[in-house]
PDB file of C-alpha atoms in Angstrom:
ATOM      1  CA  UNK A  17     -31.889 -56.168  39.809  1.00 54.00           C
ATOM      2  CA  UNK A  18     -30.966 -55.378  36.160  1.00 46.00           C
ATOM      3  CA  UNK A  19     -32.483 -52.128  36.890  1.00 48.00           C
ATOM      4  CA  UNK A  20     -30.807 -50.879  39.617  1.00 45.00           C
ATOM      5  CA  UNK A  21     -27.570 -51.728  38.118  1.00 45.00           C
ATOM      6  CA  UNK A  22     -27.913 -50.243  35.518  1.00 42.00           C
ATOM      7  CA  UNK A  23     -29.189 -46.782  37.524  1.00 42.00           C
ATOM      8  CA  UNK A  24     -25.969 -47.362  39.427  1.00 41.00           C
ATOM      9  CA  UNK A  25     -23.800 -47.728  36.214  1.00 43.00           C
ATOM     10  CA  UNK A  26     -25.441 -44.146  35.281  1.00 43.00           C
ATOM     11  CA  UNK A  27     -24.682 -42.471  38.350  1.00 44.00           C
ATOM     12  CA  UNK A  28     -20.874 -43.834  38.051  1.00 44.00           C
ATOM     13  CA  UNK A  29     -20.412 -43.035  34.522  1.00 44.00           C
ATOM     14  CA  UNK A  30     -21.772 -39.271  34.977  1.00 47.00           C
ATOM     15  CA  UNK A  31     -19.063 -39.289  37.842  1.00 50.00           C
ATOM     16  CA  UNK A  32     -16.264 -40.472  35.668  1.00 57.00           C
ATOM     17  CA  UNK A  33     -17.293 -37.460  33.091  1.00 47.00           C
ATOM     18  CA  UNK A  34     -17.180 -34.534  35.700  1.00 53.00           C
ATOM     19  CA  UNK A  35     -13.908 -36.151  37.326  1.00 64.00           C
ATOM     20  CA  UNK A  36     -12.088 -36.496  33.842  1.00 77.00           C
ATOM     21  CA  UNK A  37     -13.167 -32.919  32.776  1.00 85.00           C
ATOM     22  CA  UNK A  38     -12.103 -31.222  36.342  1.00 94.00           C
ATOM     23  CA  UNK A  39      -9.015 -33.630  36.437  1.00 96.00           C
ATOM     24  CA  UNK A  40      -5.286 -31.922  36.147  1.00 95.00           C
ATOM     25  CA  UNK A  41      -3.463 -33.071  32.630  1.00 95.00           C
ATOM     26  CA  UNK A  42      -1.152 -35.971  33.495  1.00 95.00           C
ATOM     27  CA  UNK A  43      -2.407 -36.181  36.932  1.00 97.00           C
ATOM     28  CA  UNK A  44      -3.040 -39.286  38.737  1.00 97.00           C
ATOM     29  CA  UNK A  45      -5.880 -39.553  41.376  1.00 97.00           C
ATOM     30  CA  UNK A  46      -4.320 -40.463  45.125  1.00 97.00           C
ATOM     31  CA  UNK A  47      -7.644 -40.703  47.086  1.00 97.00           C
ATOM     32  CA  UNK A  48     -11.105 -40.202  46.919  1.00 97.00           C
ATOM     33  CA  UNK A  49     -13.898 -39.700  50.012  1.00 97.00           C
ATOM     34  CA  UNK A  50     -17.456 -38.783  50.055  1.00 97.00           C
ATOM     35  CA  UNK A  51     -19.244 -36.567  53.027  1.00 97.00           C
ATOM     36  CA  UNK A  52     -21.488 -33.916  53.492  1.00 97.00           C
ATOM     37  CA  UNK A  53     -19.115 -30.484  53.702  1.00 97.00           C
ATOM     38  CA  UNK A  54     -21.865 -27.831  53.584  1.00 94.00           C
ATOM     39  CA  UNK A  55     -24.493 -28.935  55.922  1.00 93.00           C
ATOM     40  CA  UNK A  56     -27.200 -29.663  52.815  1.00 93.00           C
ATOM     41  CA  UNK A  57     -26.921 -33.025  53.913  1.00 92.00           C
ATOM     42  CA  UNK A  58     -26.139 -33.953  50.450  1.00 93.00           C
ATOM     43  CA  UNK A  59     -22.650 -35.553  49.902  1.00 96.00           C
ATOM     44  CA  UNK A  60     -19.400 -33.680  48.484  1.00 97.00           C
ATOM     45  CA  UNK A  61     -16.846 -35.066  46.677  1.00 97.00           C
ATOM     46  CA  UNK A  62     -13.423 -34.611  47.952  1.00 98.00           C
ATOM     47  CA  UNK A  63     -10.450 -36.016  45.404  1.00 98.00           C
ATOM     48  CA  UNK A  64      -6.538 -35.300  46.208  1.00 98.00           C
ATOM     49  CA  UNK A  65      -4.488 -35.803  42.546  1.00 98.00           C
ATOM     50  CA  UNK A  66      -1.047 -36.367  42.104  1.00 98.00           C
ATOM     51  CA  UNK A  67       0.780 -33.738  39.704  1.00 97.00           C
ATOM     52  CA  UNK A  68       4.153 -35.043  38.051  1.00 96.00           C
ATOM     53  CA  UNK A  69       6.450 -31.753  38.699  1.00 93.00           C
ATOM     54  CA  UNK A  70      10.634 -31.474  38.405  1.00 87.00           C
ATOM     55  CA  UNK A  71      10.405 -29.500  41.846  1.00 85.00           C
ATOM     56  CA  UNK A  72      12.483 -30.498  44.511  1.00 86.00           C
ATOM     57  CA  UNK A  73       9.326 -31.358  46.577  1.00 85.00           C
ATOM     58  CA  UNK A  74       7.921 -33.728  44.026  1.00 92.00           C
ATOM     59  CA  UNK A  75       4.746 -34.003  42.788  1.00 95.00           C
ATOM     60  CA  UNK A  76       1.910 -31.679  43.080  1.00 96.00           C
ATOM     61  CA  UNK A  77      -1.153 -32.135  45.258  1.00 97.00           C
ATOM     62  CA  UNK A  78      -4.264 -30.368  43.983  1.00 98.00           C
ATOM     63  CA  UNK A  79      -7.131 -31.310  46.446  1.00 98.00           C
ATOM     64  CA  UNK A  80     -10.518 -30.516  44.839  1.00 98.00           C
ATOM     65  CA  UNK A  81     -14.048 -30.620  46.590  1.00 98.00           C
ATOM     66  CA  UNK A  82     -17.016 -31.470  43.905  1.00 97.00           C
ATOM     67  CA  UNK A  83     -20.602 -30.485  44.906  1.00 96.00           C
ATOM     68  CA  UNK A  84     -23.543 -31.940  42.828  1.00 93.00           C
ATOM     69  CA  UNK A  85     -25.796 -28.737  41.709  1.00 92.00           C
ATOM     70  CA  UNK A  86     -29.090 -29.827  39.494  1.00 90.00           C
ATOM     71  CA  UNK A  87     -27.687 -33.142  38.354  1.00 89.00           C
ATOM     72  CA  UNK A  88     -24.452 -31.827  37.977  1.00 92.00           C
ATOM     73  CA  UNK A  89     -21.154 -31.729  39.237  1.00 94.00           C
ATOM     74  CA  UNK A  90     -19.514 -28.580  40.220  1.00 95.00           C
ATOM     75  CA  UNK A  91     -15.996 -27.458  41.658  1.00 96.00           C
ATOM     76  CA  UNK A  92     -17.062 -26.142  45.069  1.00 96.00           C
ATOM     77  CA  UNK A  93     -13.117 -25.744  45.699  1.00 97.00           C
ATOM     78  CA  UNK A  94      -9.635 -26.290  44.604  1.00 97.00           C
ATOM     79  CA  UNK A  95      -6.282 -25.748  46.237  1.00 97.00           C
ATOM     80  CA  UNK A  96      -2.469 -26.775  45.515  1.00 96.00           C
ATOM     81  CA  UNK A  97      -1.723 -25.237  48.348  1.00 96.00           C
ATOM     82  CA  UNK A  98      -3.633 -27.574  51.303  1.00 97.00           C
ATOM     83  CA  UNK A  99      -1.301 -30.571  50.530  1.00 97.00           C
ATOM     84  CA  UNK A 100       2.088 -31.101  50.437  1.00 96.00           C
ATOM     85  CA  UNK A 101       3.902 -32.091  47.504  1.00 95.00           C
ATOM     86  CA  UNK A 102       5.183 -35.997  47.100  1.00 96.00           C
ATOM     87  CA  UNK A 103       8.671 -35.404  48.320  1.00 94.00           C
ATOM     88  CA  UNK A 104       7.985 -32.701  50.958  1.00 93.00           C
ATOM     89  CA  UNK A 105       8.306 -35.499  54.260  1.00 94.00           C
ATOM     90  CA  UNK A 106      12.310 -35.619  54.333  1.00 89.00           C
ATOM     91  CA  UNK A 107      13.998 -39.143  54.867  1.00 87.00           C
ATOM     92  CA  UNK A 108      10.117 -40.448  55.341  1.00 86.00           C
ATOM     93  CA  UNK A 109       9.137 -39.776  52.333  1.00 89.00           C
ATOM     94  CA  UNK A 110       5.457 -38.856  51.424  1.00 95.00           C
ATOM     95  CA  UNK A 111       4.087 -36.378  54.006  1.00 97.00           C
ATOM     96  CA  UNK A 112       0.459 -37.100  53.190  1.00 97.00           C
ATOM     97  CA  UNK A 113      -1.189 -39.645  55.806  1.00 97.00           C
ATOM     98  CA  UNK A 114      -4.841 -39.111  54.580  1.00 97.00           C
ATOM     99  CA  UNK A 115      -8.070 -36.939  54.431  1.00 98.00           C
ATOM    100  CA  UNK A 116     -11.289 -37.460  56.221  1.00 98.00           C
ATOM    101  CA  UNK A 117     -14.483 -36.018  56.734  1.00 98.00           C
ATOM    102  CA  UNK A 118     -15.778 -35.888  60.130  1.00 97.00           C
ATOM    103  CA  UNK A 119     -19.390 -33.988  61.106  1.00 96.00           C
ATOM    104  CA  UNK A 120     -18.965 -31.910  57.818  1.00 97.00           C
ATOM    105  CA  UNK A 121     -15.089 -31.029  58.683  1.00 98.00           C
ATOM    106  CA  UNK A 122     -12.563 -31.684  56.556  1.00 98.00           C
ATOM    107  CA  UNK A 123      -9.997 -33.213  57.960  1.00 98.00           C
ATOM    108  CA  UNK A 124      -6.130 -33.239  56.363  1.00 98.00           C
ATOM    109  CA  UNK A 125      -3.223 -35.043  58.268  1.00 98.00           C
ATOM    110  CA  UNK A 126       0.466 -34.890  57.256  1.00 98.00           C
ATOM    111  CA  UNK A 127       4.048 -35.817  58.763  1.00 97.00           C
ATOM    112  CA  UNK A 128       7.548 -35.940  58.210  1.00 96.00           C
ATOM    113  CA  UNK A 129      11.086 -35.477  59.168  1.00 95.00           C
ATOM    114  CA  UNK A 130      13.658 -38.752  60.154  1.00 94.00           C
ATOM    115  CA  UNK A 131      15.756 -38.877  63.279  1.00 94.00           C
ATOM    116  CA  UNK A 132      13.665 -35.164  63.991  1.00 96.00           C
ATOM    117  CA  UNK A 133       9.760 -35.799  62.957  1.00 96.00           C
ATOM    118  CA  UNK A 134       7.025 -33.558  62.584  1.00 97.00           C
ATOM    119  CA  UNK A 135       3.195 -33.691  61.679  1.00 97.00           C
ATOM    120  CA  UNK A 136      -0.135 -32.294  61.711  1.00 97.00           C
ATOM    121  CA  UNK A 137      -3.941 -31.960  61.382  1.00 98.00           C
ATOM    122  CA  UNK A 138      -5.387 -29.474  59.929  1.00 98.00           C
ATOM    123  CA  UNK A 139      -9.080 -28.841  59.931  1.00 98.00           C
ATOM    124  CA  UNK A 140     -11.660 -26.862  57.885  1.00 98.00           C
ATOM    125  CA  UNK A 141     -15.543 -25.899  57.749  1.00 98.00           C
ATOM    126  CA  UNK A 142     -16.865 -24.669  54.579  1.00 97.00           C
ATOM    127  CA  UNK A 143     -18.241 -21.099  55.765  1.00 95.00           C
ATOM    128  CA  UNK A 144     -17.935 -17.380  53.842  1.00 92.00           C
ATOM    129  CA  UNK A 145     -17.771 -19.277  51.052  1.00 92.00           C
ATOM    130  CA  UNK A 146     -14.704 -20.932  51.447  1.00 93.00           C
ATOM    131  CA  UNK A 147     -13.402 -23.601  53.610  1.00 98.00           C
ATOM    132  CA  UNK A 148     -11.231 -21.685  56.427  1.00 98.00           C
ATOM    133  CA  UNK A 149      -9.252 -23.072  58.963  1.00 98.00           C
ATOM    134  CA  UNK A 150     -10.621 -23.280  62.424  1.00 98.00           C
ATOM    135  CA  UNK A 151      -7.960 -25.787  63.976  1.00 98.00           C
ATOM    136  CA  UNK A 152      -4.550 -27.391  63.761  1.00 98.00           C
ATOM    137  CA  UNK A 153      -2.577 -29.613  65.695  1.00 98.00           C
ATOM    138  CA  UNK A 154       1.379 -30.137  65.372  1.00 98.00           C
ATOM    139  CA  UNK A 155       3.851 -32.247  67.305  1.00 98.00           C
ATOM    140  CA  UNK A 156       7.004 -32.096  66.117  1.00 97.00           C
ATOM    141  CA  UNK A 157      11.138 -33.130  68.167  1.00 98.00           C
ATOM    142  CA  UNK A 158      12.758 -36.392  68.708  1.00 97.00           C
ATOM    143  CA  UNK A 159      12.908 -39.368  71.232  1.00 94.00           C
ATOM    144  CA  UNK A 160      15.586 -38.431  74.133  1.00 96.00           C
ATOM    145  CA  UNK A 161      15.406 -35.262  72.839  1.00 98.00           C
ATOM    146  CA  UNK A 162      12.250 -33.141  73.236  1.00 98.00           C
ATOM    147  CA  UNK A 163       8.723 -33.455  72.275  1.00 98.00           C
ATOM    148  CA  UNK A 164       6.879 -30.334  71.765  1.00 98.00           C
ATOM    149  CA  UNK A 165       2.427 -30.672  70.755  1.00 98.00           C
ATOM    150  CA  UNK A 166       0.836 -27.707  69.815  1.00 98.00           C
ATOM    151  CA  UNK A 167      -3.380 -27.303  69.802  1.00 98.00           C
ATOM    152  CA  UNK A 168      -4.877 -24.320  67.729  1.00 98.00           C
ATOM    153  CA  UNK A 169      -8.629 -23.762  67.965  1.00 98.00           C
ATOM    154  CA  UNK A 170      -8.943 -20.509  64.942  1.00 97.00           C
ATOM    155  CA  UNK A 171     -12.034 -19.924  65.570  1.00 96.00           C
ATOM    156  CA  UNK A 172     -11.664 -19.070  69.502  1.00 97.00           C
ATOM    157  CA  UNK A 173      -8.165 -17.845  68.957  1.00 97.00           C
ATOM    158  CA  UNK A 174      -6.919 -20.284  71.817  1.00 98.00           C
ATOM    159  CA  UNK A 175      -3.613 -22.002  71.456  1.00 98.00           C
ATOM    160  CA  UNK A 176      -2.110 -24.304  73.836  1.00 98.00           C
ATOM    161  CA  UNK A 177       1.320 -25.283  73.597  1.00 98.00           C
ATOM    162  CA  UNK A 178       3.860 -27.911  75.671  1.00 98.00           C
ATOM    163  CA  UNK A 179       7.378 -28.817  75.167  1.00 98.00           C
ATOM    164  CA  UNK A 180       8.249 -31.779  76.766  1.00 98.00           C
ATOM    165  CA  UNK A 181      12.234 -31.785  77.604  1.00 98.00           C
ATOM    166  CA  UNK A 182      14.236 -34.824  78.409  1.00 98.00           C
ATOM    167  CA  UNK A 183      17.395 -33.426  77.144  1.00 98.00           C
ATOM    168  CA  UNK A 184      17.422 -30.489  79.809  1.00 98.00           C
ATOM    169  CA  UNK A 185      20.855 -30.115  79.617  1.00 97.00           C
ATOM    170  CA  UNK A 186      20.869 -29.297  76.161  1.00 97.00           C
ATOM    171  CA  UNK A 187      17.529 -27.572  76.002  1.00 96.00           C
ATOM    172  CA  UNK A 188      16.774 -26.317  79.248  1.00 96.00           C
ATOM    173  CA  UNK A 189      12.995 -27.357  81.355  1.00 97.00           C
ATOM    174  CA  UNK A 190       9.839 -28.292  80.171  1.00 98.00           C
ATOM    175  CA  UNK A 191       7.678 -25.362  79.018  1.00 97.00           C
ATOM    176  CA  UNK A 192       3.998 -24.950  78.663  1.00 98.00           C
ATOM    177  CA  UNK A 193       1.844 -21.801  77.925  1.00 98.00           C
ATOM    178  CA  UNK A 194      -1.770 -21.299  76.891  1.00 98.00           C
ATOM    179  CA  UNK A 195      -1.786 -18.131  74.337  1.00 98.00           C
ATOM    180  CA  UNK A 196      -4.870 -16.083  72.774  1.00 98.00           C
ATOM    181  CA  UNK A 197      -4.364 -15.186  68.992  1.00 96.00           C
ATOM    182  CA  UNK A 198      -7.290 -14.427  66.830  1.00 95.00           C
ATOM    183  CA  UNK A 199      -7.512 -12.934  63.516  1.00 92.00           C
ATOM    184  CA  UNK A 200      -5.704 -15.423  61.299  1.00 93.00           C
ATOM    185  CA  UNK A 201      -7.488 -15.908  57.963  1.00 93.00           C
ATOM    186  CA  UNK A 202      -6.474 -19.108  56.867  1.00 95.00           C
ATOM    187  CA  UNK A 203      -7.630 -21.248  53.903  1.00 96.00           C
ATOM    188  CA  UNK A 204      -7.161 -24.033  51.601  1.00 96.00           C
ATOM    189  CA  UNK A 205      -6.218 -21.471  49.469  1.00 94.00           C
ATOM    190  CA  UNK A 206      -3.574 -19.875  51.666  1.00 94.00           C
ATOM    191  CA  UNK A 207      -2.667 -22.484  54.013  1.00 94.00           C
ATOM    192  CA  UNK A 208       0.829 -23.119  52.568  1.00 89.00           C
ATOM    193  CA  UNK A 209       1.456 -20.364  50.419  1.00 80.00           C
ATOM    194  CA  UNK A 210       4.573 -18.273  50.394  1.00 72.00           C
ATOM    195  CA  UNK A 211       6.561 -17.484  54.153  1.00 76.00           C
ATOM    196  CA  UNK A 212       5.104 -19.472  57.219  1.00 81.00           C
ATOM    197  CA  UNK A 213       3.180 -17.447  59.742  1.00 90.00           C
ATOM    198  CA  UNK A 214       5.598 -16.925  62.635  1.00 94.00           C
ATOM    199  CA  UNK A 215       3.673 -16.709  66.679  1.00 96.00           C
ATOM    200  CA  UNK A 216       6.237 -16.008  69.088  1.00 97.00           C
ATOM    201  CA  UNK A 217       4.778 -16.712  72.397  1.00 98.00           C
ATOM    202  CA  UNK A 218       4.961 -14.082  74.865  1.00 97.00           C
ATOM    203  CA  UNK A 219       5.849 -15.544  78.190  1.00 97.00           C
ATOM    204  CA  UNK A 220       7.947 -18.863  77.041  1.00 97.00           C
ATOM    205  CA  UNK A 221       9.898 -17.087  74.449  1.00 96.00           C
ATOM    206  CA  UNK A 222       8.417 -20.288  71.916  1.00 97.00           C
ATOM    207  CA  UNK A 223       7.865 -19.782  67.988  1.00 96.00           C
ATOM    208  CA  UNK A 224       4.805 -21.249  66.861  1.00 96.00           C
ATOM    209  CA  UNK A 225       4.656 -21.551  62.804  1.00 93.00           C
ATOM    210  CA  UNK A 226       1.100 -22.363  61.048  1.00 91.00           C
TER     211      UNK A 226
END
């Protein structure tokens, strides 16, 4: 028994080492969730840390994915792009809801908004050496108003989009529209950096943004 603990009491104390010496100065660590990310069937560790920042959206979010390489632990991957910063939900506050890892995706959900709400789910594989975005789901409107869901596979390129109207007077009937659109390259590294990427569907007039 004394042995094991104290193997175990090794394994966490080599932890705490890499995490302090990949950890952000001043940063605070939000979560923290174990899985297997690159199919070696070995697990990754993925840590979100909170950045203190004057910006308007509050603090930072640095998500970074540790692989374990000979003993040791490596940065597989780092973004501060992937999550959305501590004030970035509107009247509801903190957009982030929580990360997962589900059959070696990575999993990142966020929402937002107040009387008009939004959200989504964004998912990534680790392949080409990064992890890339192959789907993402949105819903976004308000009760009475409209509710509009929209379901992006990446890696087929399909998109299916509905907009659910109960305000027709104001906003006209309910639309749906299933839409092909490949070649996005999207990443943790890209995924909210700069302009939003703009899809105007072609038959229901609809923007998309990613």
């Amino acid at each position: 028994m004394k042995t094991t603990f104290c193997f175990l009491a090794i394994i966490f104390s080599t932890f705490c080492f890499s995490q302090k010496e990949f950890q952000p100065k001043g940063s605070t660590i939000n979560e923290t969730i174990d899985g297997d990310l690159d199919g070696d069937k070995i697990p990754e560790k993925v840590i979100i840390y909170d950045i203190p920042s004057n910006d308007d959206s509050g603090d930072i979010r640095e998500i970074q994915i540790l692989k374990k390489v000979n003993n040791k632990w490596t940065i597989l991957e780092k973004s501060r792009n992937a999550v959305l910063g501590s004030k970035a939900g509107g009247m509801m506050g903190d957009p982030y809801q929580g990360t997962q890892i589900e059959k070696g995706i990575l999993i990142i959900i966020q929402a937002g908004g107040s009387s008009w709400k939004w959200g989504y789910t964004d998912k990534y594989r680790f392949q080409n050496g990064h992890f890339e975005l192959i789907g993402s789901s949105s819903e976004s409107g308000k009760p009475e108003e409209y509710w509009t869901t929209v379901d992006f596979n990446l890696s087929t390129g399909k998109l299916i989009f509905n907009k659910d109207v109960e305000n027709t007077k104001e906003y006209g009937k309910s639309k749906n529209e299933i839409y092909i659109k490949k070649g996005l390259n999207i990443n943790l590294q890209n995924r909210n950096q700069g302009k939003q990427r703009e899809i105007l569907l072609p038959q229901t007039k609809e923007k998309v943004y990613l």
